[in-house]
Coordinates of C-alpha atoms and ligand atoms in Angstrom, one line a residue:
M1 CA -1.0 -9.3 -2.9
C2 CA -0.4 -12.8 -1.7
G3 CA -0.1 -13.3 2.1
I4 CA 2.4 -15.7 3.6
I5 CA 2.6 -17.1 7.1
G6 CA 4.9 -19.8 8.5
Y7 CA 5.1 -21.2 12.0
V8 CA 7.4 -23.4 14.1
G9 CA 6.5 -23.7 17.8
P10 CA 4.6 -25.5 20.5
D11 CA 1.1 -24.7 19.4
E12 CA -1.2 -26.6 17.1
V13 CA -0.4 -24.9 13.8
V14 CA -3.7 -24.9 11.9
P15 CA -5.3 -22.2 14.1
V16 CA -2.1 -20.2 14.1
L17 CA -2.0 -20.3 10.3
L18 CA -5.7 -19.4 9.9
D19 CA -5.4 -16.5 12.3
G20 CA -2.3 -15.3 10.5
L21 CA -4.1 -15.5 7.1
R22 CA -7.1 -13.6 8.5
R23 CA -4.7 -10.8 9.4
L24 CA -3.2 -10.9 5.9
E25 CA -6.6 -10.9 4.1
Y26 CA -6.5 -7.2 3.6
R27 CA -3.6 -7.7 1.1
G28 CA -6.2 -9.0 -1.4
Y29 CA -6.5 -12.7 -2.5
D30 CA -8.7 -15.1 -4.4
S31 CA -7.7 -18.5 -2.9
A32 CA -6.0 -19.8 0.2
G33 CA -4.2 -22.9 1.5
M34 CA -1.9 -24.4 4.1
A35 CA 0.6 -27.2 4.5
V36 CA 1.1 -28.9 7.9
L37 CA 4.1 -31.2 8.7
G38 CA 2.5 -34.3 10.2
H39 CA 4.0 -37.6 11.1
D40 CA 3.9 -39.5 7.8
E41 CA 3.3 -36.9 5.1
I42 CA 2.8 -33.2 4.5
G43 CA -1.0 -32.5 5.0
I44 CA -2.3 -30.0 2.4
L45 CA -5.5 -28.1 2.3
R46 CA -6.5 -25.6 -0.4
A47 CA -9.6 -23.8 -1.4
A48 CA -10.7 -21.3 -4.0
G49 CA -12.4 -18.1 -2.8
K50 CA -12.5 -16.6 0.6
L51 CA -10.7 -17.9 3.7
G52 CA -14.0 -19.2 5.1
N53 CA -13.8 -21.9 2.5
L54 CA -10.4 -23.0 3.8
E55 CA -11.7 -22.9 7.4
Q56 CA -14.6 -25.2 6.4
K57 CA -12.1 -27.6 4.9
A58 CA -9.9 -27.5 8.0
Y59 CA -12.9 -28.2 10.1
H60 CA -14.0 -31.2 8.1
E61 CA -10.5 -32.6 7.3
P62 CA -8.5 -31.7 10.4
L63 CA -4.7 -31.6 10.2
H64 CA -2.5 -31.8 13.2
G65 CA 1.1 -30.6 13.7
K66 CA 3.2 -27.9 15.1
V67 CA 5.0 -26.7 12.0
G68 CA 3.3 -25.4 8.9
I69 CA 3.0 -22.7 6.2
G70 CA -0.1 -20.8 4.9
H71 CA -0.9 -18.6 2.0
T72 CA -3.5 -16.3 0.5
R73 CA -3.1 -16.2 -3.3
W74 CA -3.7 -13.3 -5.7
A75 CA -3.7 -15.1 -9.0
T76 CA -0.9 -14.3 -11.5
H77 CA -0.1 -17.6 -13.4
G78 CA -3.3 -19.6 -13.7
A79 CA -6.9 -19.0 -12.6
P80 CA -7.8 -18.8 -8.9
T81 CA -8.8 -22.4 -8.6
E82 CA -8.1 -24.9 -5.9
A83 CA -5.5 -26.7 -8.1
N84 CA -3.6 -23.4 -8.5
A85 CA -3.9 -22.3 -4.9
H86 CA -0.7 -22.6 -2.7
P87 CA 1.0 -24.6 -1.2
Q88 CA 2.2 -26.3 -4.2
T89 CA 4.2 -29.5 -3.9
D90 CA 6.7 -31.6 -5.8
S91 CA 5.5 -34.8 -7.5
G92 CA 6.5 -36.9 -4.5
G93 CA 4.7 -34.7 -2.0
Q94 CA 7.9 -34.2 0.0
V95 CA 8.3 -30.5 -0.5
A96 CA 5.6 -27.8 -0.1
V97 CA 6.0 -24.2 -1.1
V98 CA 4.1 -20.9 -0.8
H99 CA 5.2 -18.0 -3.0
N100 CA 4.5 -14.4 -3.6
G101 CA 5.8 -12.9 -6.9
I102 CA 6.4 -13.9 -10.4
L103 CA 9.0 -16.2 -12.0
E104 CA 10.0 -14.5 -15.2
N105 CA 11.7 -17.7 -16.6
Y106 CA 8.5 -19.6 -16.0
G107 CA 8.1 -20.8 -19.6
R108 CA 11.6 -22.1 -19.9
L109 CA 11.6 -23.8 -16.5
R110 CA 8.2 -25.4 -17.2
H111 CA 9.5 -26.9 -20.5
E112 CA 12.6 -28.1 -18.9
L113 CA 10.6 -29.9 -16.2
L114 CA 8.1 -31.3 -18.7
D115 CA 11.0 -32.5 -20.9
A116 CA 12.4 -34.3 -17.9
G117 CA 9.2 -36.2 -17.5
V118 CA 7.7 -34.3 -14.6
E119 CA 3.9 -34.3 -14.5
L120 CA 2.8 -30.8 -13.5
Q121 CA -0.4 -30.5 -11.5
S122 CA -1.1 -26.8 -11.8
D123 CA -0.6 -23.8 -14.1
T124 CA 1.5 -22.0 -11.4
D125 CA 5.1 -20.8 -11.4
T126 CA 5.1 -21.8 -7.7
E127 CA 4.8 -25.5 -8.5
L128 CA 8.0 -25.2 -10.5
I129 CA 9.9 -24.1 -7.4
A130 CA 8.5 -27.0 -5.5
Q131 CA 9.4 -29.5 -8.2
L132 CA 13.0 -28.0 -8.5
L133 CA 13.5 -28.3 -4.8
G134 CA 12.1 -31.9 -4.8
R135 CA 14.7 -32.9 -7.4
E136 CA 17.7 -31.7 -5.4
E137 CA 19.4 -33.5 -2.5
G138 CA 20.4 -32.5 1.0
S139 CA 18.7 -30.4 3.6
L140 CA 16.0 -28.0 2.5
A141 CA 18.4 -25.0 2.9
E142 CA 21.0 -26.8 0.7
R143 CA 18.3 -27.5 -1.9
V144 CA 17.3 -23.8 -1.9
L145 CA 21.0 -22.9 -2.4
A146 CA 21.1 -25.2 -5.4
V147 CA 17.9 -24.0 -7.0
L148 CA 18.3 -20.2 -6.5
P149 CA 20.5 -19.6 -9.5
R150 CA 17.8 -21.1 -11.7
L151 CA 15.1 -18.7 -10.5
E152 CA 14.6 -15.4 -12.4
G153 CA 12.1 -12.8 -11.3
Q154 CA 10.6 -11.6 -8.0
Y155 CA 9.8 -14.1 -5.3
A156 CA 9.3 -14.5 -1.6
V157 CA 9.1 -18.2 -0.9
V158 CA 8.5 -20.2 2.2
A159 CA 9.0 -24.0 2.1
V160 CA 8.9 -27.1 4.2
H161 CA 10.3 -30.6 3.6
Q162 CA 8.9 -33.8 5.1
A163 CA 12.4 -35.0 5.9
E164 CA 12.9 -32.0 8.2
P165 CA 9.8 -31.8 10.3
D166 CA 11.1 -29.0 12.6
V167 CA 12.2 -26.5 9.9
V168 CA 10.7 -23.8 7.8
V169 CA 12.9 -22.2 5.1
A170 CA 12.3 -18.8 3.7
F171 CA 14.0 -16.9 0.9
R172 CA 13.3 -13.8 -1.1
N173 CA 14.3 -11.6 -4.0
G174 CA 11.8 -8.7 -4.3
P175 CA 8.6 -9.2 -2.3
P176 CA 9.3 -8.8 1.5
L177 CA 9.5 -11.4 4.2
V178 CA 9.8 -10.8 7.9
I179 CA 10.7 -13.2 10.6
G180 CA 9.0 -12.9 14.0
L181 CA 11.1 -14.1 17.0
G182 CA 8.8 -15.3 19.7
E183 CA 9.1 -17.2 23.0
E184 CA 9.8 -20.8 22.1
E185 CA 8.3 -20.2 18.7
N186 CA 9.3 -18.4 15.5
L187 CA 7.2 -17.2 12.6
V188 CA 7.7 -15.8 9.1
A189 CA 5.2 -13.6 7.2
S190 CA 4.9 -11.4 4.3
D191 CA 4.2 -8.4 6.6
V192 CA 4.2 -7.6 10.2
T193 CA 0.5 -7.4 10.7
A194 CA 0.4 -11.2 10.8
L195 CA 3.0 -11.2 13.6
L196 CA 2.2 -8.2 15.8
H197 CA -0.1 -10.1 18.2
R198 CA 2.5 -12.8 18.9
T199 CA 5.8 -10.8 19.0
R200 CA 7.3 -7.4 18.4
R201 CA 10.9 -8.7 17.7
V202 CA 11.4 -9.0 14.0
V203 CA 14.2 -9.6 11.5
Y204 CA 13.6 -8.3 7.9
L205 CA 15.1 -10.6 5.3
E206 CA 17.1 -8.8 2.6
N207 CA 17.1 -9.9 -1.1
G208 CA 19.2 -13.1 -1.4
D209 CA 18.9 -14.1 2.3
I210 CA 17.9 -17.6 3.1
A211 CA 16.4 -18.2 6.6
E212 CA 16.3 -21.6 8.2
I213 CA 13.7 -21.2 11.0
R214 CA 13.4 -23.6 13.9
R215 CA 11.4 -23.3 17.1
D216 CA 14.4 -22.1 19.1
A217 CA 16.9 -21.0 16.4
L218 CA 17.2 -18.8 13.3
R219 CA 20.0 -19.4 10.9
L220 CA 20.6 -16.9 8.1
L221 CA 22.6 -17.7 5.0
D222 CA 23.6 -15.7 1.9
V223 CA 23.4 -17.0 -1.6
S224 CA 26.8 -18.7 -1.3
G225 CA 25.8 -20.5 1.8
G226 CA 27.8 -18.4 4.2
E227 CA 26.2 -17.6 7.6
I228 CA 25.2 -13.9 8.0
E229 CA 23.6 -11.8 10.7
R230 CA 20.7 -9.3 10.5
A231 CA 19.7 -6.8 13.1
V232 CA 16.6 -7.5 15.3
D233 CA 14.1 -4.7 15.1
T234 CA 11.4 -3.9 17.6
L235 CA 8.0 -3.1 16.2
V236 CA 6.3 0.0 17.6
W237 CA 2.8 -0.6 16.2
D238 CA 0.2 -1.6 18.7
A239 CA -1.6 -4.9 17.9
A240 CA -5.0 -3.2 18.7
R241 CA -4.5 -1.0 15.7
V242 CA -5.0 -3.9 13.3
E243 CA -8.4 -4.6 14.8
K244 CA -11.7 -3.0 13.7
G245 CA -12.2 -1.5 17.2
G246 CA -16.1 -1.4 17.0
Y247 CA -16.2 0.0 13.4
R248 CA -18.1 -1.9 10.8
H249 CA -15.1 -1.7 8.4
F250 CA -11.4 -0.9 8.6
M251 CA -11.9 1.8 6.0
L252 CA -14.3 3.6 8.1
K253 CA -12.1 3.3 11.2
E254 CA -9.1 4.5 9.2
I255 CA -11.1 7.5 7.9
F256 CA -11.9 8.5 11.4
E257 CA -8.4 7.9 12.6
Q258 CA -7.2 10.7 10.3
P259 CA -7.1 13.5 12.9
D260 CA -4.7 11.4 15.1
A261 CA -2.7 10.2 12.2
I262 CA -2.1 13.8 11.0
R263 CA -1.5 15.0 14.6
N264 CA 1.2 12.3 15.1
T265 CA 2.8 13.0 11.7
V266 CA 3.0 16.7 12.4
R267 CA 4.3 16.2 15.9
A268 CA 7.0 13.8 14.8
Y269 CA 8.6 16.5 12.7
L270 CA 8.0 19.7 14.5
D271 CA 11.0 21.2 16.4
Q272 CA 10.9 21.4 20.2
E273 CA 9.5 24.9 20.3
R274 CA 6.9 23.8 17.7
R275 CA 7.8 26.8 15.6
G276 CA 9.6 25.1 12.8
V277 CA 10.1 21.7 11.2
N278 CA 12.7 19.4 12.5
L279 CA 13.6 18.0 9.1
D280 CA 16.5 20.2 8.2
G281 CA 17.5 19.3 4.7
L282 CA 16.0 15.8 5.0
G283 CA 19.4 14.7 6.3
F284 CA 21.3 15.7 3.2
S285 CA 24.5 17.7 3.5
R286 CA 24.8 21.4 2.8
E287 CA 26.7 20.8 -0.5
E288 CA 24.1 18.3 -1.7
L289 CA 21.3 20.8 -1.0
V290 CA 23.1 23.7 -2.7
R291 CA 23.5 21.5 -5.8
L292 CA 19.8 20.6 -5.8
R293 CA 18.0 21.9 -8.9
R294 CA 14.9 19.7 -9.3
I295 CA 12.6 17.3 -7.5
H296 CA 11.1 14.2 -8.9
L297 CA 8.2 12.5 -7.2
V298 CA 7.5 8.9 -8.1
A299 CA 4.6 6.8 -6.9
C300 CA 1.5 4.7 -7.9
G301 CA -2.2 5.1 -7.3
T302 CA -3.3 7.2 -4.4
S303 CA 0.3 7.9 -3.5
W304 CA 0.7 9.4 -7.0
H305 CA -2.2 11.7 -6.2
A306 CA -0.4 12.9 -3.1
C307 CA 2.6 13.6 -5.4
L308 CA 0.4 15.8 -7.6
V309 CA -0.6 17.9 -4.6
G310 CA 3.1 17.8 -3.6
K311 CA 4.1 19.4 -6.8
F312 CA 1.9 22.5 -6.0
V313 CA 3.3 22.6 -2.5
L314 CA 7.0 22.1 -3.3
E315 CA 7.1 24.4 -6.3
E316 CA 5.3 27.2 -4.4
L317 CA 7.4 26.8 -1.2
T318 CA 10.8 25.9 -2.5
G319 CA 10.8 27.3 -6.1
L320 CA 12.3 24.0 -7.2
P321 CA 10.8 22.6 -10.4
T322 CA 9.0 19.4 -9.4
E323 CA 8.0 16.6 -11.8
V324 CA 5.5 13.9 -10.9
D325 CA 5.7 10.4 -12.5
Y326 CA 3.9 7.2 -12.2
A327 CA 6.7 4.9 -11.0
S328 CA 5.7 2.3 -13.6
E329 CA 6.4 4.8 -16.4
Y330 CA 9.4 6.5 -14.8
R331 CA 11.4 3.2 -14.5
Y332 CA 11.0 2.6 -18.2
R333 CA 11.8 6.0 -19.6
T334 CA 15.1 7.9 -19.5
P335 CA 14.5 10.6 -16.8
L336 CA 17.2 13.2 -16.6
V337 CA 18.5 12.3 -13.1
G338 CA 21.8 13.2 -11.6
D339 CA 23.2 14.5 -8.3
D340 CA 21.2 17.7 -8.6
V341 CA 17.9 15.9 -8.4
L342 CA 16.0 14.9 -5.3
V343 CA 13.9 11.8 -6.1
I344 CA 11.2 11.0 -3.5
G345 CA 9.5 7.6 -3.7
V346 CA 6.0 8.0 -2.0
T347 CA 4.5 4.8 -0.9
Q348 CA 2.2 3.8 2.0
S349 CA 3.3 0.2 2.1
G350 CA 7.0 0.7 1.1
E351 CA 6.7 -2.4 -0.9
T352 CA 5.2 -1.3 -4.3
A353 CA 7.4 -3.0 -6.9
D354 CA 7.3 -0.2 -9.4
T355 CA 8.0 2.5 -6.9
L356 CA 11.0 0.5 -5.5
A357 CA 12.4 0.0 -9.0
A358 CA 12.1 3.7 -9.8
M359 CA 13.8 4.6 -6.6
E360 CA 16.6 2.0 -7.3
M361 CA 17.1 3.5 -10.7
A362 CA 17.3 7.0 -9.2
R363 CA 19.9 5.8 -6.7
E364 CA 22.0 4.3 -9.4
A365 CA 21.9 7.5 -11.3
G366 CA 23.3 9.4 -8.3
A367 CA 20.2 11.3 -7.3
L368 CA 19.5 12.3 -3.7
L369 CA 17.0 9.6 -2.7
A370 CA 14.2 10.0 -0.1
T371 CA 11.0 8.2 0.7
V372 CA 7.7 9.2 2.2
C373 CA 6.6 5.9 3.6
N374 CA 4.2 4.6 6.3
V375 CA 6.0 1.4 7.2
R376 CA 9.2 1.5 9.1
G377 CA 11.5 -1.3 8.1
S378 CA 9.8 -1.7 4.7
S379 CA 11.9 -2.1 1.5
A380 CA 11.5 1.6 0.5
W381 CA 12.4 2.6 4.1
R382 CA 15.6 0.6 3.8
L383 CA 16.4 1.7 0.3
A384 CA 16.3 5.4 0.8
P385 CA 18.9 7.1 2.9
S386 CA 16.4 9.8 3.8
Q387 CA 13.1 8.7 5.2
I388 CA 10.0 10.7 6.2
L389 CA 7.7 8.4 8.1
T390 CA 4.0 9.1 7.9
Q391 CA 2.6 8.2 11.3
A392 CA -0.7 6.8 10.1
G393 CA -0.3 3.5 11.8
P394 CA -1.3 0.2 10.0
E395 CA -3.7 0.8 7.1
I396 CA -5.7 -2.4 6.5
G397 CA -8.5 -1.2 4.2
V398 CA -7.3 -1.7 0.6
A399 CA -8.6 1.8 -0.2
S400 CA -5.9 4.2 1.1
T401 CA -7.3 7.0 3.3
K402 CA -5.3 8.0 6.4
A403 CA -2.0 7.1 4.6
F404 CA -3.0 9.6 1.9
T405 CA -3.8 12.5 4.1
T406 CA -0.6 12.0 6.1
Q407 CA 1.3 11.9 2.8
L408 CA -0.2 15.3 2.0
V409 CA 1.1 16.5 5.3
A410 CA 4.5 15.1 4.6
M411 CA 4.7 17.1 1.4
V412 CA 4.3 20.3 3.4
L413 CA 6.8 19.2 6.0
I414 CA 9.4 18.3 3.3
A415 CA 8.9 21.7 1.7
L416 CA 9.3 23.4 5.1
G417 CA 12.5 21.3 5.8
L418 CA 14.0 22.3 2.4
R419 CA 13.1 26.0 2.9
S420 CA 14.8 26.1 6.3
A421 CA 17.9 24.3 4.9
R422 CA 18.1 26.6 1.9
G423 CA 17.6 29.7 4.0
L424 CA 14.2 30.6 2.6
A425 CA 12.1 30.5 5.8
D426 CA 10.0 33.6 6.5
E427 CA 6.5 34.3 8.0
T428 CA 4.9 31.8 5.6
D429 CA 6.6 29.0 7.5
A430 CA 5.2 30.1 10.9
E431 CA 1.7 30.3 9.3
L432 CA 2.0 26.8 7.8
V433 CA 3.3 25.4 11.1
S434 CA 0.3 26.8 12.9
G435 CA -2.0 25.6 10.2
L436 CA -0.5 22.1 10.5
Q437 CA -1.1 22.1 14.2
R438 CA -4.8 23.1 13.8
L439 CA -5.3 20.6 10.9
P440 CA -6.5 17.7 13.1
Q441 CA -9.4 19.8 14.4
A442 CA -10.3 20.9 10.9
V443 CA -10.4 17.3 9.8
E444 CA -12.5 16.4 12.8
R445 CA -15.0 19.0 11.6
A446 CA -14.9 17.6 8.0
L447 CA -15.7 14.2 9.5
A448 CA -18.8 15.6 11.3
I449 CA -20.9 15.9 8.1
D450 CA -24.4 14.6 8.8
D451 CA -25.1 11.0 7.6
E452 CA -28.4 12.3 6.1
I453 CA -26.4 14.4 3.7
F454 CA -24.3 11.4 2.8
A455 CA -27.6 9.5 2.2
L456 CA -28.6 12.1 -0.4
G457 CA -25.1 12.0 -2.0
T458 CA -25.2 8.2 -2.1
E459 CA -28.5 8.3 -3.9
M460 CA -27.1 10.6 -6.5
L461 CA -24.1 8.3 -7.2
A462 CA -25.2 4.8 -6.4
D463 CA -27.9 4.7 -9.1
A464 CA -25.6 6.0 -11.9
T465 CA -23.1 3.9 -13.7
D466 CA -20.7 6.8 -14.4
S467 CA -19.8 10.1 -12.8
L468 CA -17.4 12.9 -13.4
Y469 CA -15.2 14.5 -10.7
L470 CA -14.0 18.0 -11.4
G471 CA -11.4 20.1 -9.6
R472 CA -9.0 22.8 -10.3
G473 CA -5.5 23.8 -9.1
I474 CA -4.3 22.1 -6.0
L475 CA -7.7 20.5 -5.6
Y476 CA -7.7 18.9 -9.0
P477 CA -5.7 15.9 -7.7
I478 CA -8.4 15.6 -5.0
A479 CA -11.0 15.2 -7.7
L480 CA -8.8 12.3 -9.1
E481 CA -8.5 10.8 -5.7
G482 CA -12.3 11.1 -5.0
A483 CA -13.0 9.3 -8.3
L484 CA -10.4 6.6 -7.6
K485 CA -12.0 5.9 -4.2
L486 CA -15.4 5.5 -5.7
K487 CA -14.1 3.2 -8.5
E488 CA -12.1 1.0 -6.2
I489 CA -14.7 0.1 -3.7
S490 CA -18.1 0.6 -5.4
Y491 CA -17.0 -0.6 -8.9
L492 CA -18.9 2.4 -10.4
H493 CA -17.0 4.2 -13.2
A494 CA -15.8 7.6 -12.2
E495 CA -13.5 9.9 -14.1
G496 CA -11.5 12.7 -12.5
Y497 CA -10.7 15.8 -14.6
P498 CA -9.4 19.3 -14.2
A499 CA -12.6 21.3 -14.7
G500 CA -11.1 23.4 -17.5
E501 CA -10.8 20.3 -19.6
M502 CA -14.4 19.4 -19.4
K503 CA -15.2 21.2 -22.6
H504 CA -12.5 19.3 -24.4
G505 CA -14.2 16.0 -24.3
P506 CA -16.0 14.8 -21.2
I507 CA -18.8 17.2 -21.6
A508 CA -20.1 14.8 -24.2
L509 CA -21.0 12.4 -21.4
L510 CA -23.4 14.9 -19.7
Q511 CA -27.1 14.4 -19.9
E512 CA -30.1 14.6 -17.5
G513 CA -29.1 13.4 -14.0
F514 CA -25.5 12.6 -14.9
P515 CA -23.6 13.1 -11.6
V516 CA -20.9 15.7 -11.5
V517 CA -18.9 15.9 -8.3
A518 CA -17.3 19.3 -8.0
V519 CA -14.3 19.8 -5.7
V520 CA -14.5 23.6 -5.3
P521 CA -11.3 25.5 -5.0
G522 CA -10.7 28.9 -3.5
G523 CA -9.2 32.0 -5.1
T524 CA -9.7 32.9 -8.7
N525 CA -10.2 29.3 -9.6
R526 CA -13.5 29.3 -7.8
N527 CA -15.4 31.4 -10.3
K528 CA -13.9 29.5 -13.1
L529 CA -15.1 26.2 -11.7
I530 CA -18.5 27.6 -11.0
S531 CA -18.8 28.6 -14.7
N532 CA -17.9 25.0 -15.6
L533 CA -20.7 23.8 -13.3
M534 CA -23.2 26.2 -15.0
E535 CA -22.3 24.5 -18.2
A536 CA -22.8 21.1 -16.7
R537 CA -26.2 22.2 -15.1
A538 CA -27.3 23.5 -18.5
R539 CA -27.0 20.0 -19.8
G540 CA -29.0 18.4 -17.0
A541 CA -26.1 17.2 -14.8
A542 CA -26.8 16.7 -11.1
V543 CA -24.1 18.6 -9.2
L544 CA -22.7 17.5 -5.9
A545 CA -20.1 19.9 -4.5
V546 CA -17.5 19.7 -1.8
A547 CA -16.7 23.3 -0.8
D548 CA -15.3 25.3 2.1
E549 CA -17.6 27.2 4.4
D550 CA -17.0 30.5 2.7
A551 CA -18.1 29.3 -0.8
D552 CA -21.6 30.7 -0.5
E553 CA -22.0 31.1 -4.3
I554 CA -21.9 27.3 -4.7
A555 CA -25.5 27.0 -3.5
D556 CA -26.7 28.5 -6.8
V557 CA -25.2 25.7 -8.9
A558 CA -25.0 22.6 -6.7
D559 CA -27.9 20.3 -5.9
L560 CA -26.1 19.2 -2.8
T561 CA -23.1 20.6 -1.0
L562 CA -20.8 18.9 1.5
R563 CA -19.1 21.7 3.6
V564 CA -15.5 21.5 4.9
P565 CA -13.6 24.0 7.0
K566 CA -11.5 26.6 5.2
V567 CA -7.8 26.1 6.1
H568 CA -4.5 27.3 4.6
S569 CA -4.7 26.9 0.8
L570 CA -1.8 24.4 0.8
L571 CA -3.6 22.3 3.4
Q572 CA -7.0 22.5 1.9
P573 CA -6.6 19.2 0.0
V574 CA -6.3 17.4 3.3
V575 CA -9.8 18.5 4.6
T576 CA -11.4 18.4 1.2
V577 CA -10.7 14.7 0.5
V578 CA -12.4 13.6 3.7
P579 CA -16.1 13.8 2.5
L580 CA -15.1 12.2 -0.8
Q581 CA -13.7 9.2 1.1
L582 CA -16.8 9.0 3.2
L583 CA -19.0 9.4 0.1
A584 CA -17.3 6.5 -1.6
Y585 CA -17.6 4.4 1.6
H586 CA -21.3 5.0 1.9
V587 CA -22.0 4.2 -1.8
A588 CA -20.1 0.9 -1.5
V589 CA -22.0 0.0 1.7
E590 CA -25.3 0.9 0.0
L591 CA -24.4 -1.4 -2.9
G592 CA -23.6 -4.2 -0.4
L593 CA -19.9 -4.5 -1.5
D594 CA -16.8 -5.7 0.3
V595 CA -15.5 -2.3 1.3
D596 CA -12.2 -3.5 2.8
Q597 CA -11.3 -6.1 0.2
P598 CA -12.6 -4.9 -3.1
R599 CA -12.4 -7.4 -5.9
N600 CA -9.2 -7.8 -7.9
L601 CA -7.3 -5.3 -5.8
A602 CA -4.3 -5.9 -3.5
K603 CA -3.2 -3.7 -0.7
S604 CA 0.5 -4.1 -1.4
V605 CA 1.4 -4.5 -5.1
T606 CA 4.6 -6.4 -4.9
V607 CA 4.8 -7.3 -8.6
E608 CA 5.0 -4.9 -11.5
Ligands
LIG701 O1 1.7 1.3 -1.0 P1 1.6 2.3 -2.0 O2 1.3 3.6 -1.5 O3 2.9 2.3 -2.8 O4 0.5 1.8 -3.0 C1 0.2 2.5 -4.2 C2 -1.1 2.1 -4.7 O5 -1.2 0.7 -5.0 C3 -2.3 2.4 -3.8 O6 -2.3 3.8 -3.4 C4 -3.6 2.1 -4.4 O7 -3.9 2.9 -5.5 C5 -4.7 2.1 -3.3 N1 -5.6 1.0 -3.5 C6 -5.5 3.3 -3.3 O8 -6.6 3.3 -2.5

């Protein structure tokens, strides 16, 4: 969602802001803008659409200064027009504000300001913050302290004031903000990808923090105006990992990074002798683990699919009943949670608003709380006392790929950790550990499918408006994930189903040439799925199968088969999803679509 960047330093600010916004593009946006503190007034540039439009404006209407703020907006209140783009200003043009989030008391504040005679220029909730700040007195930080009690909802705000040309002020309640501490310069951004190339020293703002940022100083205040301190963290991510590195798209690069991402995640949690997992009880005490009766997995989107696979893994390996919920549903129902439940929030970004709210709720109910997360220092990371870090590195493509496969690996690691802490470990564990160690090579083989085969697959899917993805057992969630990948980046409708459900409705869709993508499981489920495919074929469907190398019988029912290596059944989802990611990628490229930044989607969904 919206990207925020702010800078105070020795450099001309416009290129710094544009560069920061480029690095934040992946979050998803539909307009962009910047404010530069000049000599007489705040210079504002805004443009609807892609960043290139703002760059054009910056070229034709140059602004100069060393302090400024920039924003990419993902529309919530008001259409994605230039007037609604950020920064928004107060009526006097003295205060400029960029904002990520939603003000829930927008209607009331708007009426109050209109009744007070303020002429609003936009439909945004952000302008209300600028107007409120403009009507207060004192320094910008003092104004923020005065306005904060009037703001309800989630916000990350960065503001500047013409009267203080060397200061940027940032404050948050919900969406993240991180300060980058540089040499003779300081920055603030909505995530670290915009800072990495300038500094590795960062301070994460907590909810309620107000940061007064100068070129050579950072002052942090709490909501009562008292000075506070926050730890300085050092980023371990390499700036080169947020570049495309010769690949045409981030998504393709990230798909091919999966062997390394998996290798790093497995290595991080194997014990020294590499015989077991170094995750004993996830850091919970013996008493807490003895009490443990159930597991709840909460997540959104692709991470939710990882949880569905996790249910199979955790139930089979730990015997603990495991429920999977969409975080957006969990937070509004009354789940039975107490100190005998382990709640795991699974989130690539660690910033998904619904997942964070569900985790918070579980914590308040006394559950053991853990997170599987890809971003160290993120909100989920800081909320959960137990953290399992997937080592996928920065994921820039909106469509999640390497984060997903490392989440699948994390599920197995967690199960092994719980088994060892609960005294359940036996030869299965050694088998899985060795399977995990061989997994990167298996994924490499899954990546080696010939492009010509993908060309045939692309032909089958790209010409159709709908398709059905079928799977069974532990590979059923992979059918859901394959369908989601296709939908997200190619805008073609795809429906994932457990194959056994086909006869209960979706079979009505089938007709000559209708594409059915079959994710072929092993074991007894294989023949059952093949029978379902026969039924699909009998109705003229075109069948594209993803199957392991042993599944010879698939050749009789599939028009095209993408082969993956056969691995341990609990690891099979990891290799099986790879050709489905590539297939979605090739279809989107064939259709000429924006693979890395699909329309309407945001990488990090920081509002509910
Ligand atoms: O950062 P998270 O894992 O919490 O994000 C959850 C979903 O928003 C995310 O997986 C989304 O579905 C992706 N676009 C999938 O490719």
